[in-house]
Amino acid sequence: MISFHIPPFPTFIKGAEGVFRKGDKHFKRTFSVFDFIYVKSGTLHMTEDKQAYSISEGEYIILLPGLEHFGHQVCAEDTSIYWLHFSMDDYQIVNKQSIDWSDIIKRESSFTESDYFNFYLPRYGKFQSKMALEQQLKSLIALNKVASPEERLKQQTLFYDFIIQLQKDAIHIPSAAEQVTSKVIEYLQKNYHQSIKMDDLSKALLYHPDYIVRSMKKTIGISPMQYLTQYRLFIAKQELVNSSNKISAIANKIGIDDSAYFSKLFKKEVGVSATQYQRLSKRKNSLEKQN
DNA sequence: GCGCTATAATCTGGGGTTCG
DNA sequence: CGAACCCCAGATTATAGCGC
């Protein structure tokens, strides 16, 4: 993700339509500005800073200033694109799985200061509302043809609209149920090693237990306790493979005090018993070493 | 721009079943 | 037996549509 603050908006420099013929590839160069490339049809193969991307129809990439980029593979078919160059003074690259609307506004305006927004654009992404965004790009580029400075200036405004829409497009607004689910998962992954009851979960998240269950079922299809069991078994399998701990020790580690119950659960869910699983994985490991 | 209404989404609580 | 879960009905809240 490219993270920056608004205002001021980034500055639009130039943009146009372009075509890579079959067999063409993107030139090797380093820019001093941002290069937004949207693929209208076909597929473009680009490498930026040693990271290879394949940008197919409906997808876009935002190349960063100062990093070398080039096409590492020729286009297999005619590939038409829109490109936009823009600049901006202050920005950061952050790792972010998903953006949330609550991250966006940083400061509410006062009488003397404007609103201040956190802005995030993915470096590589896909248009969700393809038609609308393509249309915006088209009208932005159409203004290249007009000579009057006044009309030209409109490109800036259109560009602002465009990046606002682009962010909106990239943001997934989580439903209430999804928000609850992700909180549940976070809690369970953090606390799986102790015994957890629905009541604890309810107290931690401040929701009615029944509501939590329904939210989870709606979004990922399983209940919190089922998820907990799956997650615990996932950890247990890793332990069985990577350590020689006793079954009871492993059971204890994943928050199940009763090792008999753990064995039963493991057999039921995984199909083989925990001890068998450990033996099998050890055998497989030693065979791989021989080869 | 305002207020009203219809509708959808969200949340809560009761009652009953299953299962460890 | 009780925790976990499901189903349902109803309250609350957010949102969209619409006329003034």
Short mmCIF file of C-alpha atoms (C1' of nucleotides) in Angstrom, two decimals:
data_model
loop_
_atom_site.label_atom_id
_atom_site.label_comp_id
_atom_site.label_asym_id
_atom_site.label_seq_id
_atom_site.Cartn_x
_atom_site.Cartn_y
_atom_site.Cartn_z
CA MET A 1 0.00 0.00 0.00
CA ILE A 2 1.03 3.54 -0.71
CA SER A 3 0.06 5.64 2.28
CA PHE A 4 -0.17 9.43 2.25
CA HIS A 5 -2.12 12.34 3.64
CA ILE A 6 -4.60 14.63 1.98
CA PRO A 7 -4.61 17.60 1.55
CA PRO A 8 -2.63 18.42 -0.49
CA PHE A 9 -3.68 16.12 -3.28
CA PRO A 10 -1.06 14.49 -5.48
CA THR A 11 -0.45 16.36 -8.71
CA PHE A 12 -1.54 14.95 -12.03
CA ILE A 13 1.16 15.27 -14.69
CA LYS A 14 0.20 13.42 -17.80
CA GLY A 15 -1.87 10.51 -18.92
CA ALA A 16 -2.86 8.72 -22.09
CA GLU A 17 -3.97 5.54 -23.71
CA GLY A 18 -1.37 3.13 -25.03
CA VAL A 19 -1.02 -0.21 -26.76
CA PHE A 20 1.62 -2.90 -26.49
CA ARG A 21 1.52 -5.07 -29.59
CA LYS A 22 1.90 -8.79 -29.35
CA GLY A 23 5.60 -9.41 -28.71
CA ASP A 24 6.24 -5.96 -27.23
CA LYS A 25 7.35 -5.39 -23.72
CA HIS A 26 7.63 -2.40 -21.43
CA PHE A 27 10.92 -0.48 -21.59
CA LYS A 28 13.41 -0.50 -18.78
CA ARG A 29 13.54 2.77 -16.90
CA THR A 30 13.37 4.58 -13.60
CA PHE A 31 10.96 7.44 -13.11
CA SER A 32 10.96 10.37 -10.78
CA VAL A 33 7.16 10.27 -10.56
CA PHE A 34 4.41 7.74 -9.90
CA ASP A 35 3.27 5.72 -12.88
CA PHE A 36 -0.24 4.32 -12.72
CA ILE A 37 -0.91 1.66 -15.35
CA TYR A 38 -4.30 0.15 -15.94
CA VAL A 39 -4.73 -2.78 -18.32
CA LYS A 40 -7.88 -2.48 -20.41
CA SER A 41 -7.33 -5.71 -22.29
CA GLY A 42 -4.57 -8.29 -22.54
CA THR A 43 -1.87 -8.89 -19.96
CA LEU A 44 1.21 -6.91 -19.13
CA HIS A 45 4.24 -8.52 -17.47
CA MET A 46 6.20 -6.08 -15.38
CA THR A 47 8.96 -6.27 -12.86
CA GLU A 48 9.49 -3.55 -10.33
CA ASP A 49 12.29 -3.70 -7.79
CA LYS A 50 12.80 -7.45 -8.40
CA GLN A 51 9.11 -8.18 -7.83
CA ALA A 52 7.31 -9.58 -10.88
CA TYR A 53 3.71 -8.71 -11.59
CA SER A 54 1.30 -9.93 -14.22
CA ILE A 55 -1.32 -7.28 -14.74
CA SER A 56 -4.35 -8.66 -16.54
CA GLU A 57 -7.51 -7.11 -17.80
CA GLY A 58 -9.17 -4.91 -15.20
CA GLU A 59 -6.07 -4.73 -13.03
CA TYR A 60 -3.67 -1.91 -12.34
CA ILE A 61 -0.28 -1.26 -10.88
CA ILE A 62 1.18 1.90 -9.40
CA LEU A 63 4.91 2.06 -10.01
CA LEU A 64 6.89 4.04 -7.51
CA PRO A 65 9.32 6.83 -8.29
CA GLY A 66 12.95 5.86 -7.98
CA LEU A 67 12.47 2.16 -8.55
CA GLU A 68 13.53 0.55 -11.78
CA HIS A 69 10.77 -1.14 -13.73
CA PHE A 70 10.71 -3.12 -16.96
CA GLY A 71 8.69 -5.68 -18.83
CA HIS A 72 10.24 -9.06 -18.05
CA GLN A 73 8.15 -10.96 -20.55
CA VAL A 74 6.59 -10.01 -23.86
CA CYS A 75 2.87 -9.57 -24.27
CA ALA A 76 1.19 -12.70 -25.59
CA GLU A 77 -1.48 -10.60 -27.25
CA ASP A 78 -2.16 -6.96 -28.04
CA THR A 79 -2.46 -5.23 -24.71
CA SER A 80 -4.10 -1.85 -24.32
CA ILE A 81 -3.56 0.28 -21.29
CA TYR A 82 -4.22 3.64 -19.71
CA TRP A 83 -1.34 5.28 -17.93
CA LEU A 84 -1.20 8.27 -15.62
CA HIS A 85 1.82 9.99 -14.19
CA PHE A 86 1.47 11.89 -10.97
CA SER A 87 3.68 13.24 -8.25
CA MET A 88 3.44 13.68 -4.54
CA ASP A 89 5.87 14.83 -1.92
CA ASP A 90 5.23 12.79 1.14
CA TYR A 91 4.28 9.15 1.11
CA GLN A 92 5.10 5.88 2.77
CA ILE A 93 4.89 2.25 1.83
CA VAL A 94 3.02 0.22 4.39
CA ASN A 95 1.97 -3.39 4.64
CA LYS A 96 -1.73 -3.63 5.03
CA GLN A 97 -4.04 -6.53 4.40
CA SER A 98 -7.17 -4.47 4.23
CA ILE A 99 -8.15 -0.92 4.85
CA ASP A 100 -10.96 -0.01 7.06
CA TRP A 101 -13.01 3.16 6.89
CA SER A 102 -12.11 3.96 10.47
CA ASP A 103 -8.50 4.53 9.32
CA ILE A 104 -9.38 7.19 6.83
CA ILE A 105 -10.15 10.41 8.62
CA LYS A 106 -7.23 11.47 10.70
CA ARG A 107 -8.33 14.84 11.98
CA GLU A 108 -11.70 16.53 11.93
CA SER A 109 -11.69 20.06 10.63
CA SER A 110 -11.85 23.07 12.88
CA PHE A 111 -12.47 26.70 11.95
CA THR A 112 -8.90 27.18 10.90
CA GLU A 113 -7.82 23.72 9.83
CA SER A 114 -9.23 21.45 7.18
CA ASP A 115 -10.07 17.80 7.56
CA TYR A 116 -6.98 15.68 7.25
CA PHE A 117 -7.30 12.29 5.63
CA ASN A 118 -5.19 9.21 5.65
CA PHE A 119 -5.11 7.86 2.17
CA TYR A 120 -4.21 4.39 0.97
CA LEU A 121 -3.76 3.12 -2.55
CA PRO A 122 -2.78 -0.43 -3.35
CA ARG A 123 0.40 -0.77 -5.41
CA TYR A 124 -1.28 -3.54 -7.32
CA GLY A 125 -4.98 -4.18 -7.53
CA LYS A 126 -8.08 -4.82 -9.52
CA PHE A 127 -11.00 -2.53 -10.30
CA GLN A 128 -14.13 -3.72 -8.57
CA SER A 129 -16.42 -1.26 -10.29
CA LYS A 130 -14.69 -1.52 -13.62
CA MET A 131 -17.12 0.42 -15.78
CA ALA A 132 -17.22 3.50 -13.56
CA LEU A 133 -13.47 3.74 -13.08
CA GLU A 134 -12.69 3.12 -16.73
CA GLN A 135 -15.11 5.86 -17.63
CA GLN A 136 -13.34 8.24 -15.29
CA LEU A 137 -10.00 7.43 -16.86
CA LYS A 138 -11.45 7.97 -20.28
CA SER A 139 -12.84 11.42 -19.50
CA LEU A 140 -9.60 12.40 -17.84
CA ILE A 141 -7.61 11.46 -20.91
CA ALA A 142 -10.12 12.97 -23.31
CA LEU A 143 -9.18 16.38 -21.98
CA ASN A 144 -5.70 15.98 -23.51
CA LYS A 145 -7.22 17.06 -26.77
CA VAL A 146 -8.55 20.41 -25.62
CA ALA A 147 -6.28 23.39 -25.88
CA SER A 148 -7.85 25.84 -23.47
CA PRO A 149 -5.90 26.06 -20.22
CA GLU A 150 -9.10 26.32 -18.26
CA GLU A 151 -10.36 22.98 -19.55
CA ARG A 152 -6.94 21.43 -19.08
CA LEU A 153 -7.00 22.40 -15.43
CA LYS A 154 -10.07 20.23 -15.05
CA GLN A 155 -7.80 17.25 -15.44
CA GLN A 156 -6.54 17.89 -11.93
CA THR A 157 -10.05 17.75 -10.51
CA LEU A 158 -10.89 14.66 -12.49
CA PHE A 159 -7.72 13.10 -11.26
CA TYR A 160 -8.68 13.87 -7.65
CA ASP A 161 -12.05 12.26 -8.23
CA PHE A 162 -10.35 9.31 -9.75
CA ILE A 163 -7.99 8.56 -6.88
CA ILE A 164 -10.79 9.03 -4.38
CA GLN A 165 -12.83 6.46 -6.30
CA LEU A 166 -9.80 4.23 -6.60
CA GLN A 167 -9.37 4.19 -2.85
CA LYS A 168 -13.07 3.59 -2.34
CA ASP A 169 -12.83 0.76 -4.81
CA ALA A 170 -9.91 -0.81 -3.01
CA ILE A 171 -11.44 -0.54 0.42
CA HIS A 172 -13.53 -3.32 1.59
CA ILE A 173 -16.13 -2.06 4.03
CA PRO A 174 -16.55 -4.91 6.47
CA SER A 175 -20.07 -5.69 7.56
CA ALA A 176 -20.81 -5.82 11.27
CA ALA A 177 -20.70 -9.60 11.14
CA GLU A 178 -17.30 -9.58 9.46
CA GLN A 179 -15.92 -7.19 12.03
CA VAL A 180 -17.12 -9.42 14.83
CA THR A 181 -15.61 -12.45 13.10
CA SER A 182 -12.20 -10.91 12.70
CA LYS A 183 -12.21 -9.87 16.36
CA VAL A 184 -13.15 -13.40 17.36
CA ILE A 185 -10.35 -14.89 15.27
CA GLU A 186 -7.85 -12.44 16.69
CA TYR A 187 -8.92 -13.30 20.20
CA LEU A 188 -8.85 -17.05 19.64
CA GLN A 189 -5.45 -17.05 17.96
CA LYS A 190 -4.08 -15.10 20.87
CA ASN A 191 -5.68 -17.15 23.62
CA TYR A 192 -5.99 -20.67 22.24
CA HIS A 193 -3.49 -22.00 24.77
CA GLN A 194 -5.86 -21.50 27.65
CA SER A 195 -9.33 -22.83 28.08
CA ILE A 196 -11.88 -20.58 26.43
CA LYS A 197 -15.60 -20.59 26.88
CA MET A 198 -18.17 -18.73 24.85
CA ASP A 199 -18.72 -16.61 27.92
CA ASP A 200 -15.09 -15.42 27.94
CA LEU A 201 -15.37 -14.51 24.31
CA SER A 202 -18.57 -12.65 24.94
CA LYS A 203 -17.03 -10.71 27.81
CA ALA A 204 -13.92 -9.89 25.82
CA LEU A 205 -15.80 -8.62 22.79
CA LEU A 206 -18.82 -7.24 24.63
CA TYR A 207 -21.34 -9.00 22.42
CA HIS A 208 -24.06 -11.47 23.18
CA PRO A 209 -22.67 -15.01 22.73
CA ASP A 210 -25.46 -15.97 20.40
CA TYR A 211 -24.83 -13.00 18.20
CA ILE A 212 -21.14 -13.88 17.96
CA VAL A 213 -21.98 -17.39 16.83
CA ARG A 214 -24.40 -16.16 14.22
CA SER A 215 -21.93 -13.63 12.88
CA MET A 216 -19.22 -16.26 12.51
CA LYS A 217 -21.59 -18.69 10.83
CA LYS A 218 -22.63 -16.01 8.41
CA THR A 219 -19.13 -14.99 7.38
CA ILE A 220 -16.95 -18.09 7.59
CA GLY A 221 -19.53 -20.80 8.11
CA ILE A 222 -18.28 -22.23 11.37
CA SER A 223 -18.84 -21.34 14.99
CA PRO A 224 -16.18 -19.84 17.27
CA MET A 225 -15.69 -23.11 19.11
CA GLN A 226 -15.35 -25.04 15.88
CA TYR A 227 -12.83 -22.50 14.71
CA LEU A 228 -10.97 -22.80 17.99
CA THR A 229 -10.83 -26.57 17.64
CA GLN A 230 -9.54 -26.33 14.08
CA TYR A 231 -6.94 -23.80 15.04
CA ARG A 232 -5.84 -25.85 18.04
CA LEU A 233 -5.48 -28.97 15.93
CA PHE A 234 -3.51 -26.99 13.37
CA ILE A 235 -1.06 -25.96 16.11
CA ALA A 236 -1.06 -29.48 17.54
CA LYS A 237 -0.10 -30.97 14.17
CA GLN A 238 2.83 -28.60 13.92
CA GLU A 239 3.90 -29.59 17.42
CA LEU A 240 3.59 -33.28 16.62
CA VAL A 241 5.75 -32.88 13.54
CA ASN A 242 8.35 -30.51 14.90
CA SER A 243 8.79 -31.70 18.46
CA SER A 244 8.94 -34.93 20.42
CA ASN A 245 6.69 -33.64 23.16
CA LYS A 246 4.29 -36.03 24.76
CA ILE A 247 0.67 -35.98 23.73
CA SER A 248 -0.38 -34.70 27.11
CA ALA A 249 2.13 -31.86 26.93
CA ILE A 250 0.87 -30.86 23.49
CA ALA A 251 -2.73 -31.06 24.62
CA ASN A 252 -1.87 -28.83 27.50
CA LYS A 253 -0.10 -26.36 25.27
CA ILE A 254 -3.17 -25.84 23.10
CA GLY A 255 -5.50 -25.27 26.02
CA ILE A 256 -6.96 -28.77 26.36
CA ASP A 257 -6.19 -30.05 29.85
CA ASP A 258 -7.71 -33.48 29.36
CA SER A 259 -5.32 -35.38 27.10
CA ALA A 260 -7.80 -38.23 26.67
CA TYR A 261 -10.26 -35.75 25.27
CA PHE A 262 -7.55 -34.33 23.02
CA SER A 263 -6.76 -37.77 21.60
CA LYS A 264 -10.38 -38.46 20.93
CA LEU A 265 -10.85 -35.08 19.28
CA PHE A 266 -7.74 -35.50 17.15
CA LYS A 267 -8.79 -38.93 15.90
CA LYS A 268 -12.24 -37.66 15.10
CA GLU A 269 -11.16 -34.58 13.19
CA VAL A 270 -7.91 -35.69 11.57
CA GLY A 271 -8.74 -39.33 10.97
CA VAL A 272 -5.64 -40.84 12.53
CA SER A 273 -4.68 -40.74 16.20
CA ALA A 274 -2.21 -38.14 17.44
CA THR A 275 0.52 -40.70 18.20
CA GLN A 276 0.13 -42.28 14.76
CA TYR A 277 0.30 -38.86 13.17
CA GLN A 278 3.56 -38.15 14.96
CA ARG A 279 5.04 -41.51 13.96
CA LEU A 280 4.05 -41.06 10.34
CA SER A 281 5.53 -37.59 10.10
CA LYS A 282 8.79 -38.72 11.70
CA ARG A 283 9.06 -41.57 9.20
CA LYS A 284 8.37 -39.22 6.31
CA ASN A 285 11.03 -36.82 7.56
CA SER A 286 13.69 -39.48 7.80
CA LEU A 287 12.84 -40.81 4.34
CA GLU A 288 13.24 -37.32 2.90
CA LYS A 289 16.63 -37.01 4.57
CA GLN A 290 17.81 -40.26 2.99
CA ASN A 291 16.84 -38.99 -0.43
"C1'" DG B 1 -32.74 21.12 3.35
"C1'" DC B 2 -36.16 19.02 6.43
"C1'" DG B 3 -39.06 15.64 8.31
"C1'" DC B 4 -41.76 11.65 7.65
"C1'" DT B 5 -42.16 6.71 6.55
"C1'" DA B 6 -40.85 2.16 4.85
"C1'" DT B 7 -37.33 -1.01 4.84
"C1'" DA B 8 -33.15 -3.35 5.90
"C1'" DA B 9 -29.55 -4.37 9.00
"C1'" DT B 10 -28.18 -5.17 13.48
"C1'" DC B 11 -28.70 -6.82 17.95
"C1'" DT B 12 -31.04 -9.18 22.05
"C1'" DG B 13 -33.55 -12.61 24.59
"C1'" DG B 14 -36.35 -16.80 25.03
"C1'" DG B 15 -36.95 -21.55 24.32
"C1'" DG B 16 -35.49 -25.86 22.82
"C1'" DT B 17 -31.96 -29.57 21.10
"C1'" DT B 18 -27.54 -31.81 21.03
"C1'" DC B 19 -23.50 -33.52 22.93
"C1'" DG B 20 -19.41 -34.00 25.93
"C1'" DC C 1 -26.15 -31.36 33.82
"C1'" DG C 2 -24.50 -27.47 31.49
"C1'" DA C 3 -22.15 -25.42 27.59
"C1'" DA C 4 -22.74 -24.66 22.84
"C1'" DC C 5 -25.69 -24.09 19.45
"C1'" DC C 6 -29.93 -23.22 16.56
"C1'" DC C 7 -34.20 -20.96 15.48
"C1'" DC C 8 -37.38 -17.42 15.93
"C1'" DA C 9 -39.62 -13.27 17.32
"C1'" DG C 10 -39.18 -8.68 18.50
"C1'" DA C 11 -36.59 -4.22 19.67
"C1'" DT C 12 -33.49 -0.92 18.10
"C1'" DT C 13 -30.91 1.56 14.82
"C1'" DA C 14 -29.38 2.98 10.24
"C1'" DT C 15 -30.62 4.06 5.63
"C1'" DA C 16 -33.24 5.14 1.40
"C1'" DG C 17 -37.01 7.27 -0.75
"C1'" DC C 18 -40.12 10.95 -1.18
"C1'" DG C 19 -43.00 14.96 -0.82
"C1'" DC C 20 -43.01 19.67 0.88
#
